[in-house]
Amino acid sequence: MEIYDFGMVGLGVMGRNLLLNMADNNFAVSGLDIDQEKVDFLEKDAKSGQQVKGTTSAKEFIESLKKPRALMLLVPAGKPVDTVIQNLLPFLEKDDIVIDGGNSHFMDTNRRVTELNEEGIHFFGMGISGGEKGARMGPSMMPGGDKEAYERLRPIFEAISAKVNNEPCVTYMGMGSAGHYVKMVHNGIEYGIMQLISEAYDLLKRGLGYSDVDLQKTFEEWNQGELQSYLLEITGEVLNKFDDITGIRLVNLISDRAMAKGTGKWTSQNAMDLQSPIPVIDAAVTMRDLSTYKDERVKASTVLHWNNPKDGISDTKLELISQIKDAYHFAMITIYAQGMAQLHKASNEYHYGLNPENIARIWRGGCIIRALCLEDFRKAFNKNRELLNLMLDEQIAGTLMSKQQAIRSTIKLAVDKGVPVAAFMSSLAYFDAYRSATLPTNLVQAQRDYFGAHLYERIDQEGTFHTHWDQQ
Ligand code: 6PG
């Protein structure tokens, strides 16, 4: 009976496709789900000769696995993960490995590592990115925690992962909840870039009156050359999709209320805790939230007018598009820079031991934020593992310098047109603040001391000081 190499709990889209990917790589796999339909679906999709088995019985599932067992949970984050663990625990034995492959909050992962360690079970969290297609054809995977357990399963994960230059897009990230933390920041970056693309789309469409055909062509063109990325690629495809019912482009029929499962918000919340500024990701989370205020926005649109001036733009359409493209390039770099800086800080704070070059390496393929520029980022961290911010790398700084006029002009254009470009603006503000040797926060310090005697430091003397500001 104990013939299967790997078990999966949760045979939804991701679980099923990951198992089928393993079967393609000659592993014998077993799946568990409470839904018989999902179990049947898994077995139906397996090719002849492959060892793929599904069941709705936890006991049968556990007994089907080779010992020490290796199984992954791919169930919704939060309570379902704890419930599944509780249900399986009576069947598990010392030395079994349990992996949480979902988007769990890293704090939950820390707790589960401790709880399961007490039972002698190796537990580790692993971020998996790439969606349905990625799971089937090769995802990017971010395992962290129990290194010994990961090493035992390394051959399976390396076999099923995406490859770039023959290098697998999976590697051990670091201690504790490192894998889930890295995946959380991955998703924060994903939010930032998606927001940026949607703002460029808005500026071109509402601001400059681009037709749907021109929009599609623009994003397809941007995806050629140095900006090449998965998110730009799918944007071109999305814009080219026609609705079966009406025959018009589907994107124009989709409600603008954007949903979120929470990983972007967690990235921002934790960045605030760490005091690691990620303003573009924050803006992306905020703009998704604002998008849900549909009724208020509709009302406001009839009250809060802005008469978009028709003249005053001397640049040609070609010049404008090239400017917006460069502005996108600039802002995109700052989003990765913010995410990587947060990872650096988190690594110190939580003792993860993250290697930024490895993170850039495994993000080059398989995941949602894969992009050509990740190879440049990998090289930057290869030159200097302790690089505090990607913007300090000479080559990346050079790219930003060459694009900064473009982002300034793009923001001016958006301001004139009344098109909201929170991500572009936050990106430039971050850049301008980061490159300012002095900021106006001396005034903030003085105000704090004025009303709350919070003390301040001086630039000409050591120590802390308080002033009776209202006494002359
Ligand atoms: C991935 C994605 C995925 C995420 C979705 C939805 O890397 O494959 O990040 O894990 O769940 O993108 O996220 P939101 O619902 O929060 O947009």
JSON list of C-alpha atoms in Angstrom, two decimals, residues 219-316:
[
{"chain": "A", "resi": 219, "resn": "PHE", "atom": "CA", "xyz": [1.37, 46.76, -23.91]},
{"chain": "A", "resi": 220, "resn": "GLU", "atom": "CA", "xyz": [2.45, 44.14, -26.42]},
{"chain": "A", "resi": 221, "resn": "GLU", "atom": "CA", "xyz": [5.21, 46.46, -27.58]},
{"chain": "A", "resi": 222, "resn": "TRP", "atom": "CA", "xyz": [6.29, 47.23, -23.99]},
{"chain": "A", "resi": 223, "resn": "ASN", "atom": "CA", "xyz": [6.64, 43.52, -23.39]},
{"chain": "A", "resi": 224, "resn": "GLN", "atom": "CA", "xyz": [9.32, 43.30, -26.05]},
{"chain": "A", "resi": 225, "resn": "GLY", "atom": "CA", "xyz": [12.89, 44.02, -24.96]},
{"chain": "A", "resi": 226, "resn": "GLU", "atom": "CA", "xyz": [14.05, 45.09, -21.53]},
{"chain": "A", "resi": 227, "resn": "LEU", "atom": "CA", "xyz": [10.59, 45.51, -19.96]},
{"chain": "A", "resi": 228, "resn": "GLN", "atom": "CA", "xyz": [9.59, 41.93, -20.75]},
{"chain": "A", "resi": 229, "resn": "SER", "atom": "CA", "xyz": [7.54, 40.49, -17.90]},
{"chain": "A", "resi": 230, "resn": "TYR", "atom": "CA", "xyz": [4.72, 38.05, -17.28]},
{"chain": "A", "resi": 231, "resn": "LEU", "atom": "CA", "xyz": [2.34, 40.75, -16.04]},
{"chain": "A", "resi": 232, "resn": "LEU", "atom": "CA", "xyz": [2.85, 42.90, -19.17]},
{"chain": "A", "resi": 233, "resn": "GLU", "atom": "CA", "xyz": [2.47, 39.81, -21.34]},
{"chain": "A", "resi": 234, "resn": "ILE", "atom": "CA", "xyz": [-0.91, 38.86, -19.85]},
{"chain": "A", "resi": 235, "resn": "THR", "atom": "CA", "xyz": [-2.06, 42.49, -20.01]},
{"chain": "A", "resi": 236, "resn": "GLY", "atom": "CA", "xyz": [-1.69, 42.40, -23.81]},
{"chain": "A", "resi": 237, "resn": "GLU", "atom": "CA", "xyz": [-3.63, 39.14, -23.91]},
{"chain": "A", "resi": 238, "resn": "VAL", "atom": "CA", "xyz": [-6.35, 40.42, -21.58]},
{"chain": "A", "resi": 239, "resn": "LEU", "atom": "CA", "xyz": [-6.84, 43.50, -23.77]},
{"chain": "A", "resi": 240, "resn": "ASN", "atom": "CA", "xyz": [-7.20, 41.27, -26.81]},
{"chain": "A", "resi": 241, "resn": "LYS", "atom": "CA", "xyz": [-9.93, 39.07, -25.37]},
{"chain": "A", "resi": 242, "resn": "PHE", "atom": "CA", "xyz": [-13.42, 39.50, -26.83]},
{"chain": "A", "resi": 243, "resn": "ASP", "atom": "CA", "xyz": [-16.61, 38.65, -24.95]},
{"chain": "A", "resi": 244, "resn": "ASP", "atom": "CA", "xyz": [-18.54, 35.68, -26.34]},
{"chain": "A", "resi": 245, "resn": "ILE", "atom": "CA", "xyz": [-21.92, 37.26, -25.63]},
{"chain": "A", "resi": 246, "resn": "THR", "atom": "CA", "xyz": [-21.53, 40.86, -26.78]},
{"chain": "A", "resi": 247, "resn": "GLY", "atom": "CA", "xyz": [-18.51, 40.56, -29.04]},
{"chain": "A", "resi": 248, "resn": "ILE", "atom": "CA", "xyz": [-16.83, 43.55, -27.45]},
{"chain": "A", "resi": 249, "resn": "ARG", "atom": "CA", "xyz": [-13.51, 43.51, -25.58]},
{"chain": "A", "resi": 250, "resn": "LEU", "atom": "CA", "xyz": [-14.19, 41.72, -22.30]},
{"chain": "A", "resi": 251, "resn": "VAL", "atom": "CA", "xyz": [-12.08, 44.05, -20.15]},
{"chain": "A", "resi": 252, "resn": "ASN", "atom": "CA", "xyz": [-14.59, 46.84, -20.83]},
{"chain": "A", "resi": 253, "resn": "LEU", "atom": "CA", "xyz": [-17.38, 44.75, -19.29]},
{"chain": "A", "resi": 254, "resn": "ILE", "atom": "CA", "xyz": [-15.57, 43.96, -16.05]},
{"chain": "A", "resi": 255, "resn": "SER", "atom": "CA", "xyz": [-16.56, 45.75, -12.85]},
{"chain": "A", "resi": 256, "resn": "ASP", "atom": "CA", "xyz": [-13.83, 48.02, -11.50]},
{"chain": "A", "resi": 257, "resn": "ARG", "atom": "CA", "xyz": [-14.24, 46.83, -7.90]},
{"chain": "A", "resi": 258, "resn": "ALA", "atom": "CA", "xyz": [-10.93, 45.04, -7.29]},
{"chain": "A", "resi": 259, "resn": "MET", "atom": "CA", "xyz": [-10.80, 42.22, -4.75]},
{"chain": "A", "resi": 260, "resn": "ALA", "atom": "CA", "xyz": [-7.89, 41.06, -2.64]},
{"chain": "A", "resi": 261, "resn": "LYS", "atom": "CA", "xyz": [-7.19, 38.00, -0.55]},
{"chain": "A", "resi": 262, "resn": "GLY", "atom": "CA", "xyz": [-4.96, 39.92, 1.82]},
{"chain": "A", "resi": 263, "resn": "THR", "atom": "CA", "xyz": [-1.31, 39.19, 1.08]},
{"chain": "A", "resi": 264, "resn": "GLY", "atom": "CA", "xyz": [-0.72, 42.74, -0.22]},
{"chain": "A", "resi": 265, "resn": "LYS", "atom": "CA", "xyz": [-2.23, 44.18, 2.93]},
{"chain": "A", "resi": 266, "resn": "TRP", "atom": "CA", "xyz": [-0.08, 41.89, 5.09]},
{"chain": "A", "resi": 267, "resn": "THR", "atom": "CA", "xyz": [3.02, 43.11, 3.24]},
{"chain": "A", "resi": 268, "resn": "SER", "atom": "CA", "xyz": [2.11, 46.72, 4.02]},
{"chain": "A", "resi": 269, "resn": "GLN", "atom": "CA", "xyz": [1.11, 45.99, 7.61]},
{"chain": "A", "resi": 270, "resn": "ASN", "atom": "CA", "xyz": [4.38, 44.22, 8.32]},
{"chain": "A", "resi": 271, "resn": "ALA", "atom": "CA", "xyz": [6.42, 46.86, 6.49]},
{"chain": "A", "resi": 272, "resn": "MET", "atom": "CA", "xyz": [4.95, 49.42, 8.90]},
{"chain": "A", "resi": 273, "resn": "ASP", "atom": "CA", "xyz": [5.89, 47.21, 11.86]},
{"chain": "A", "resi": 274, "resn": "LEU", "atom": "CA", "xyz": [9.44, 46.92, 10.55]},
{"chain": "A", "resi": 275, "resn": "GLN", "atom": "CA", "xyz": [9.57, 50.61, 9.58]},
{"chain": "A", "resi": 276, "resn": "SER", "atom": "CA", "xyz": [10.56, 49.55, 6.11]},
{"chain": "A", "resi": 277, "resn": "PRO", "atom": "CA", "xyz": [8.96, 52.01, 3.66]},
{"chain": "A", "resi": 278, "resn": "ILE", "atom": "CA", "xyz": [7.17, 50.44, 0.69]},
{"chain": "A", "resi": 279, "resn": "PRO", "atom": "CA", "xyz": [4.96, 53.34, -0.45]},
{"chain": "A", "resi": 280, "resn": "VAL", "atom": "CA", "xyz": [4.13, 52.00, -3.93]},
{"chain": "A", "resi": 281, "resn": "ILE", "atom": "CA", "xyz": [2.85, 48.71, -2.49]},
{"chain": "A", "resi": 282, "resn": "ASP", "atom": "CA", "xyz": [0.90, 50.67, 0.14]},
{"chain": "A", "resi": 283, "resn": "ALA", "atom": "CA", "xyz": [-0.61, 52.76, -2.66]},
{"chain": "A", "resi": 284, "resn": "ALA", "atom": "CA", "xyz": [-1.59, 49.64, -4.57]},
{"chain": "A", "resi": 285, "resn": "VAL", "atom": "CA", "xyz": [-3.40, 48.20, -1.54]},
{"chain": "A", "resi": 286, "resn": "THR", "atom": "CA", "xyz": [-5.13, 51.53, -0.94]},
{"chain": "A", "resi": 287, "resn": "MET", "atom": "CA", "xyz": [-6.22, 51.91, -4.57]},
{"chain": "A", "resi": 288, "resn": "ARG", "atom": "CA", "xyz": [-7.80, 48.43, -4.57]},
{"chain": "A", "resi": 289, "resn": "ASP", "atom": "CA", "xyz": [-9.68, 49.46, -1.42]},
{"chain": "A", "resi": 290, "resn": "LEU", "atom": "CA", "xyz": [-10.74, 52.77, -2.99]},
{"chain": "A", "resi": 291, "resn": "SER", "atom": "CA", "xyz": [-11.98, 50.91, -6.06]},
{"chain": "A", "resi": 292, "resn": "THR", "atom": "CA", "xyz": [-14.61, 49.18, -3.91]},
{"chain": "A", "resi": 293, "resn": "TYR", "atom": "CA", "xyz": [-16.22, 52.54, -3.00]},
{"chain": "A", "resi": 294, "resn": "LYS", "atom": "CA", "xyz": [-18.10, 52.41, -6.28]},
{"chain": "A", "resi": 295, "resn": "ASP", "atom": "CA", "xyz": [-21.32, 54.16, -5.19]},
{"chain": "A", "resi": 296, "resn": "GLU", "atom": "CA", "xyz": [-19.46, 57.02, -3.53]},
{"chain": "A", "resi": 297, "resn": "ARG", "atom": "CA", "xyz": [-17.20, 57.41, -6.54]},
{"chain": "A", "resi": 298, "resn": "VAL", "atom": "CA", "xyz": [-20.13, 57.55, -8.90]},
{"chain": "A", "resi": 299, "resn": "LYS", "atom": "CA", "xyz": [-21.73, 60.24, -6.73]},
{"chain": "A", "resi": 300, "resn": "ALA", "atom": "CA", "xyz": [-18.46, 62.18, -6.42]},
{"chain": "A", "resi": 301, "resn": "SER", "atom": "CA", "xyz": [-17.95, 62.08, -10.18]},
{"chain": "A", "resi": 302, "resn": "THR", "atom": "CA", "xyz": [-21.02, 64.30, -10.58]},
{"chain": "A", "resi": 303, "resn": "VAL", "atom": "CA", "xyz": [-19.85, 66.81, -7.96]},
{"chain": "A", "resi": 304, "resn": "LEU", "atom": "CA", "xyz": [-16.08, 67.04, -7.96]},
{"chain": "A", "resi": 305, "resn": "HIS", "atom": "CA", "xyz": [-15.27, 68.20, -11.47]},
{"chain": "A", "resi": 306, "resn": "TRP", "atom": "CA", "xyz": [-11.97, 68.90, -13.11]},
{"chain": "A", "resi": 307, "resn": "ASN", "atom": "CA", "xyz": [-11.97, 70.49, -16.50]},
{"chain": "A", "resi": 308, "resn": "ASN", "atom": "CA", "xyz": [-9.20, 68.68, -18.24]},
{"chain": "A", "resi": 309, "resn": "PRO", "atom": "CA", "xyz": [-7.37, 71.33, -20.31]},
{"chain": "A", "resi": 310, "resn": "LYS", "atom": "CA", "xyz": [-7.25, 70.30, -23.93]},
{"chain": "A", "resi": 311, "resn": "ASP", "atom": "CA", "xyz": [-4.14, 72.32, -24.78]},
{"chain": "A", "resi": 312, "resn": "GLY", "atom": "CA", "xyz": [-0.79, 72.86, -23.09]},
{"chain": "A", "resi": 313, "resn": "ILE", "atom": "CA", "xyz": [0.72, 69.53, -24.14]},
{"chain": "A", "resi": 314, "resn": "SER", "atom": "CA", "xyz": [3.41, 70.24, -26.70]},
{"chain": "A", "resi": 315, "resn": "ASP", "atom": "CA", "xyz": [4.82, 66.70, -26.97]},
{"chain": "A", "resi": 316, "resn": "THR", "atom": "CA", "xyz": [3.66, 64.45, -29.77]}
]
